[in-house]
Short mmCIF file of C-alpha atoms and ligand atoms in Angstrom, two decimals:
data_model
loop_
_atom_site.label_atom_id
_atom_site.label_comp_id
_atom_site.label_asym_id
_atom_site.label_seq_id
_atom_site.Cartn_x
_atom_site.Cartn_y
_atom_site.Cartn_z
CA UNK A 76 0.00 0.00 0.00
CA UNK A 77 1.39 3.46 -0.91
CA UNK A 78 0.48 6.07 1.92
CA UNK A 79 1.52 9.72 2.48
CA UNK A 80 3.29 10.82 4.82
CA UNK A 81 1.74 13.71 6.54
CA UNK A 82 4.54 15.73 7.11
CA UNK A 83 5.63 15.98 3.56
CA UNK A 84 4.34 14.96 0.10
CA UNK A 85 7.15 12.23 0.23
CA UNK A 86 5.20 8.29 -0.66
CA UNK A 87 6.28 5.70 1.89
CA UNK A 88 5.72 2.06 0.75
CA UNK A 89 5.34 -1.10 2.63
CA UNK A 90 8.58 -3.08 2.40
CA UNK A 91 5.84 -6.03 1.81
CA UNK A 92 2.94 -5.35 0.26
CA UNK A 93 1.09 -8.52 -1.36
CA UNK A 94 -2.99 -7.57 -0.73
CA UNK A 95 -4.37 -10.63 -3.00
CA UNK A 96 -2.23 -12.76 -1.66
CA UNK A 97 -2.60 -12.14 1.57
CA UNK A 98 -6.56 -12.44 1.49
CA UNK A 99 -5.50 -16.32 -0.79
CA UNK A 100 -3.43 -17.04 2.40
CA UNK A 101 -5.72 -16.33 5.28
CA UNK A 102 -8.39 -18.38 4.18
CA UNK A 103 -5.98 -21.59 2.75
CA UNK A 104 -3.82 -21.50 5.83
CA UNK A 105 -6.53 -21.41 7.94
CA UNK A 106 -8.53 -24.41 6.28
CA UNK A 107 -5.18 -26.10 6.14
CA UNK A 108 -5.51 -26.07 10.55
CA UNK A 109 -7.78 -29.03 10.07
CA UNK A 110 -6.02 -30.62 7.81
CA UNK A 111 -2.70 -31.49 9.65
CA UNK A 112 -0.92 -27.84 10.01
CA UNK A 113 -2.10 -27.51 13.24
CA UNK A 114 0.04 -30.93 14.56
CA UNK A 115 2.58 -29.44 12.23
CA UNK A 116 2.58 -26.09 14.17
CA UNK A 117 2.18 -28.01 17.82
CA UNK A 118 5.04 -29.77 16.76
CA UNK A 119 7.28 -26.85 15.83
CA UNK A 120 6.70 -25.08 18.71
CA UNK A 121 6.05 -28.09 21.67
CA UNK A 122 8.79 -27.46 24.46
CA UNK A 123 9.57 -23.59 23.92
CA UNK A 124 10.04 -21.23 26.72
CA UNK A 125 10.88 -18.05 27.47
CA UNK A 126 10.80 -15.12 24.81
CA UNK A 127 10.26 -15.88 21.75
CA UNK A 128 10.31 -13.59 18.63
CA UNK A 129 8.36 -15.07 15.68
CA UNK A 130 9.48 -13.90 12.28
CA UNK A 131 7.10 -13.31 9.22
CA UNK A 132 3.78 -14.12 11.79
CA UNK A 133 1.43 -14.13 8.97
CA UNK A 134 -2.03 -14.01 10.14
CA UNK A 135 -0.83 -15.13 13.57
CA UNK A 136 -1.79 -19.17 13.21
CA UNK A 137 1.19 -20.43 15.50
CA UNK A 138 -0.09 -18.25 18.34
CA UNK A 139 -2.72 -20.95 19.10
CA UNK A 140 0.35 -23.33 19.42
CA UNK A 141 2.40 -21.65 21.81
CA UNK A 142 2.89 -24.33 25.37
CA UNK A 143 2.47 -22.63 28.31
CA UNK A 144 6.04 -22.68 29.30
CA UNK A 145 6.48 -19.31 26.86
CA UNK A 146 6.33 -16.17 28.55
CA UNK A 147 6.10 -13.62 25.75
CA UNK A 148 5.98 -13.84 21.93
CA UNK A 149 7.01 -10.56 19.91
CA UNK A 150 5.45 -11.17 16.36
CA UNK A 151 7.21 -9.39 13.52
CA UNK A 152 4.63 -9.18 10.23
CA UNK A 153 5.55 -6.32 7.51
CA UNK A 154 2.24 -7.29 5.35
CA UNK A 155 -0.35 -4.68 6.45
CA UNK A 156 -3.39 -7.37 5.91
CA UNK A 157 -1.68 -10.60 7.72
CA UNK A 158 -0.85 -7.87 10.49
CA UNK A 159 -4.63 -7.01 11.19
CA UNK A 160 -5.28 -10.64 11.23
CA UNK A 161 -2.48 -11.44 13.25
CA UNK A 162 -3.41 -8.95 15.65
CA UNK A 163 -7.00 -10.60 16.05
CA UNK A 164 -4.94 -13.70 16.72
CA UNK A 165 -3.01 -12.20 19.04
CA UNK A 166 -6.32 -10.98 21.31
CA UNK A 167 -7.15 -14.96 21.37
CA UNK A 168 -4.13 -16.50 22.86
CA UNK A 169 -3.30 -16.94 26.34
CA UNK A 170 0.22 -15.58 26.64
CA UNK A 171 1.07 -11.91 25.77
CA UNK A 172 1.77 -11.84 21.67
CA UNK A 173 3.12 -8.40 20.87
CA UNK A 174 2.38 -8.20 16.81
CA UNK A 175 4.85 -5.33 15.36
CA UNK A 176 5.92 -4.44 11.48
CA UNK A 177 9.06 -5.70 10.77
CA UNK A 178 11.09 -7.35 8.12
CA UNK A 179 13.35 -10.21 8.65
CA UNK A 180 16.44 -8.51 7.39
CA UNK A 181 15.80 -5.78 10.02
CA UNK A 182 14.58 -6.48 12.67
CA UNK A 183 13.63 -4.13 14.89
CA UNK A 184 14.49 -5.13 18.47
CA UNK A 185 18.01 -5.25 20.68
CA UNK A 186 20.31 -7.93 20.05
CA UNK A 187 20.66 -11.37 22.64
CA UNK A 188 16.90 -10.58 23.36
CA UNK A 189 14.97 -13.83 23.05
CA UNK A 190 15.38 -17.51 24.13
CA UNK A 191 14.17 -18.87 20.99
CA UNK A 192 13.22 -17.81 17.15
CA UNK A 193 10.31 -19.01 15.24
CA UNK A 194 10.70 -19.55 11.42
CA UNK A 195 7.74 -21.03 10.04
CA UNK A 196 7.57 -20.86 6.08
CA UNK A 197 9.09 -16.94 5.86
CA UNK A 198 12.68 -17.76 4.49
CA UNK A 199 11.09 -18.72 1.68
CA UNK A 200 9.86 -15.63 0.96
CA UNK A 201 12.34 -12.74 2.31
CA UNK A 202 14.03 -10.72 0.27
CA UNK A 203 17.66 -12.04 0.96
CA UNK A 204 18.34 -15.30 3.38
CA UNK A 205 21.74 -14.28 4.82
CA UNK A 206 20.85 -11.14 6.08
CA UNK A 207 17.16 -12.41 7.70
CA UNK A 208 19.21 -15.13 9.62
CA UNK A 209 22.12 -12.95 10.64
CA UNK A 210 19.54 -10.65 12.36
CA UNK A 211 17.87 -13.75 13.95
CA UNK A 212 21.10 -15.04 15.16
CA UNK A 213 21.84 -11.00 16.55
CA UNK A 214 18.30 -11.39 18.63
CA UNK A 215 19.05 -14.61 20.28
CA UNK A 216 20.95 -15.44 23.30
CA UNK A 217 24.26 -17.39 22.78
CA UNK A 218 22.61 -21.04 23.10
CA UNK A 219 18.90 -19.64 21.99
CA UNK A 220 17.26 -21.74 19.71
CA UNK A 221 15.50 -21.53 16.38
CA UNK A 222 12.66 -23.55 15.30
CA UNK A 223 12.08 -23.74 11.56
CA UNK A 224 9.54 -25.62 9.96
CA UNK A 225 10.19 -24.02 6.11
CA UNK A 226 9.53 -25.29 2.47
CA UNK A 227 12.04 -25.96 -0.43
CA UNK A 228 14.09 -27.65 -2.90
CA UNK A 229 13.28 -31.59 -3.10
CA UNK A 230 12.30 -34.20 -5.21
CA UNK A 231 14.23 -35.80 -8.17
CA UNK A 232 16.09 -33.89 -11.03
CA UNK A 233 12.90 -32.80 -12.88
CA UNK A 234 10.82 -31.57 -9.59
CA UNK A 235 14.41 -29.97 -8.54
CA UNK A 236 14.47 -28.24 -12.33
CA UNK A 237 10.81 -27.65 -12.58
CA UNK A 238 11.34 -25.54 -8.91
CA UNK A 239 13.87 -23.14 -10.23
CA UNK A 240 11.80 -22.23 -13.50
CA UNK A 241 8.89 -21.37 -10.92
CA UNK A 242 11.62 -18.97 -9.14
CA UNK A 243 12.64 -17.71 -12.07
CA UNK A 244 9.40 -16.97 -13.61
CA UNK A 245 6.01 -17.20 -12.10
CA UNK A 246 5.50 -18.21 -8.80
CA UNK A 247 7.40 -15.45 -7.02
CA UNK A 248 4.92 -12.73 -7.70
CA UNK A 249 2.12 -14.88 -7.64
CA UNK A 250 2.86 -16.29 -4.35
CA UNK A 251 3.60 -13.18 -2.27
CA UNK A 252 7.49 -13.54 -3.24
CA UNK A 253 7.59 -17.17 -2.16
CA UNK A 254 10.48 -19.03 -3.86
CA UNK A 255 10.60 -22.92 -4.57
CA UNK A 256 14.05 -24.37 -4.63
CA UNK A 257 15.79 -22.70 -1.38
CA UNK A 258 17.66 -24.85 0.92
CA UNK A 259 16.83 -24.14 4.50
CA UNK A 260 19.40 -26.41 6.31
CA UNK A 261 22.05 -25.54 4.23
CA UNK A 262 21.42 -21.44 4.90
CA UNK A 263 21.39 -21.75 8.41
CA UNK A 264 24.80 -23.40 8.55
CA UNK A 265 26.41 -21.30 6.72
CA UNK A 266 24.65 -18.59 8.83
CA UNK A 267 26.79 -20.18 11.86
CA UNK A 268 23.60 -21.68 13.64
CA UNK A 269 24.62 -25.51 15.13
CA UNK A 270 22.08 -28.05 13.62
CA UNK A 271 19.86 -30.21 15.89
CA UNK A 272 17.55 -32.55 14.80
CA UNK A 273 15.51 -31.55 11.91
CA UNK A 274 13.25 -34.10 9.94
CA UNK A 275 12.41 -33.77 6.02
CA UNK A 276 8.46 -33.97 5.53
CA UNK A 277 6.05 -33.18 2.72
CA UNK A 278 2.87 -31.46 2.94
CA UNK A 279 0.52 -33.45 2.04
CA UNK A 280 2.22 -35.92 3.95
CA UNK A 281 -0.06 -38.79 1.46
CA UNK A 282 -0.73 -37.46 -1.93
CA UNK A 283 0.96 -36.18 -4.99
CA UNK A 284 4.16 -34.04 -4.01
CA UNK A 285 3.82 -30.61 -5.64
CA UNK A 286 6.61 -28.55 -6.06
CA UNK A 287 5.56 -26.63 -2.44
CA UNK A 288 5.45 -29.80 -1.08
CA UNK A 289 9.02 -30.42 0.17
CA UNK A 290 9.54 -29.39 3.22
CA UNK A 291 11.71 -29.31 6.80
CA UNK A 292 11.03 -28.83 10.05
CA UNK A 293 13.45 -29.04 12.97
CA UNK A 294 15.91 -27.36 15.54
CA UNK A 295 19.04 -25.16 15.47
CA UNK A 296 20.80 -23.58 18.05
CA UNK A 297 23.17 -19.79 17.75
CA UNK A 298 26.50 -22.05 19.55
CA UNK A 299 26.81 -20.69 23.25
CA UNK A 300 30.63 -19.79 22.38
CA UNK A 301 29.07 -17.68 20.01
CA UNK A 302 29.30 -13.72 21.36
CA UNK A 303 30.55 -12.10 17.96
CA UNK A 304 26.59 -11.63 16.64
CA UNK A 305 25.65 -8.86 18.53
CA UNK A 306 25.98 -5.13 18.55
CA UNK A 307 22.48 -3.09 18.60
C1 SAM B 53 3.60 -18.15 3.71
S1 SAM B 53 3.41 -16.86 4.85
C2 SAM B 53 3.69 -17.70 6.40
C3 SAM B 53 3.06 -17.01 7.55
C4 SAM B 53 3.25 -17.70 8.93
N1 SAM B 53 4.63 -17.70 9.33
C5 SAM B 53 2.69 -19.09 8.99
O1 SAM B 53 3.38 -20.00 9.49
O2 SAM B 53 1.54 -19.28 8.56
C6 SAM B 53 4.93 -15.93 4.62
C7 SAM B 53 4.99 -14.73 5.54
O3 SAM B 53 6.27 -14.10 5.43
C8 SAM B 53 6.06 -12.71 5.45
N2 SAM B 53 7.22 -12.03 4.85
C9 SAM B 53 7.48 -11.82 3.55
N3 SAM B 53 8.65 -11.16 3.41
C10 SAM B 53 9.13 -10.96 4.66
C11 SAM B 53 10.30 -10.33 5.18
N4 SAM B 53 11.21 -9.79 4.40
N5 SAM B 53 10.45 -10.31 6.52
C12 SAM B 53 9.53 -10.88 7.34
N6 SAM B 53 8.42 -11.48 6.89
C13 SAM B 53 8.22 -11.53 5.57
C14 SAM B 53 4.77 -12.52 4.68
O4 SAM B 53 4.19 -11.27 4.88
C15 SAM B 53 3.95 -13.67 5.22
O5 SAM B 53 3.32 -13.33 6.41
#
């Protein structure tokens, strides 16, 4: 959305703006609860405590799935429409959920804040990978934890090939800047993060495998030796 700033004649855009598919996404992700995302999401998120920052909230779904044991979520969502809905999620759940603009690559809290981030199908669609997960690494503790549950590449050599034509052609801005073929293991080690266990899944777990079907869900960790991340 394109607004004007009041104090000058200056137009300030959202650094995500994606109106159609936001309104495709609300409704699909939240059919999809009932149709195995939400054991998806409790699983994600089962054991967390502490703060947690969730990155790229959407329309606040995971909120729902949050155990007890979490004190405080702060919910970064730069798309204006997931945002509002997110914020309605936020009103429902039973710990406090502070929902805030944000983008990954910037996010806008101090560093070593939180005890664990939440990445739940946003790397596929930020602007640029390194950057979103050396700010999430910044806003963890040394030892914090990240929980991903993300899609990407899979399949054999033509699902693989068939992926990268979507990226390079349609499905970005169709899909609110989603891409097909990244690799979400691979990006956080070379972000620094320590792998834990992290299981390879596809959603529809029985049925034909699309190419949005490949997916990964697991546990990472910023090392605890690990003080060189911070700064702000
Ligand atoms: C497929 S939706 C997933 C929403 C939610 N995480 C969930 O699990 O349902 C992708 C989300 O990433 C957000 N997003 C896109 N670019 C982003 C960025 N640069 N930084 C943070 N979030 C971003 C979108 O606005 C959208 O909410």
């Amino acid at each position: 959305m394109q607004v004007r700033s009041p104090r000058s004649a200056r137009t300030v855009r959202d650094p995500v703006h994606h109106p159609v598919f936001a309104r495709w996404y609300a409704r699909c992700s939240a059919a999809a609860e009932s149709r195995g995302m939400a054991d998806v999401r409790r699983r994600l998120l089962g054991g967390l405590s502490g703060r947690v920052i969730e990155v790229g909230a959407g329309n606040g779904l995971n909120f729902a799935h949050y155990p007890g044991t979490v004190s405080e979520v702060v919910a970064m969502e730069p798309e204006r429409a997931l945002r509002a809905l997110a914020v309605e999620a936020a009103l429902r759940a039973e710990m406090p959920v502070d929902v805030a603009p944000g983008v990954a690559e910037a996010l806008p809290v101090k560093s070593e804040a939180f005890d664990a981030a939440v990445l739940s199908l946003v790397l596929c669609s930020v602007r640029d990978v390194r950057r979103a997960l050396a700010e999430v690494r910044r806003v963890l503790r040394p030892g914090g934890e990240v929980r991903f549950f993300e899609h990407g590449a899979g399949g054999g050599r033509v699902m693989r090939a068939t992926q990268r034509a979507l990226d390079r052609t349609l499905w970005p801005p169709l899909a609110g800047g989603c891409h097909l073929s990244r690799d979400t293991v691979a990006s956080l080690r070379e972000a620094g993060f320590e792998l834990g266990p992290y299981r390879r899944m596809t959603i529809p777990e029985n049925g034909p495998a699309l190419p949005q079907s490949f997916c990964v869900i697991g546990t990472a960790w910023r090392p605890l030796s690990d003080t060189g991340a911070g700064g702000g």
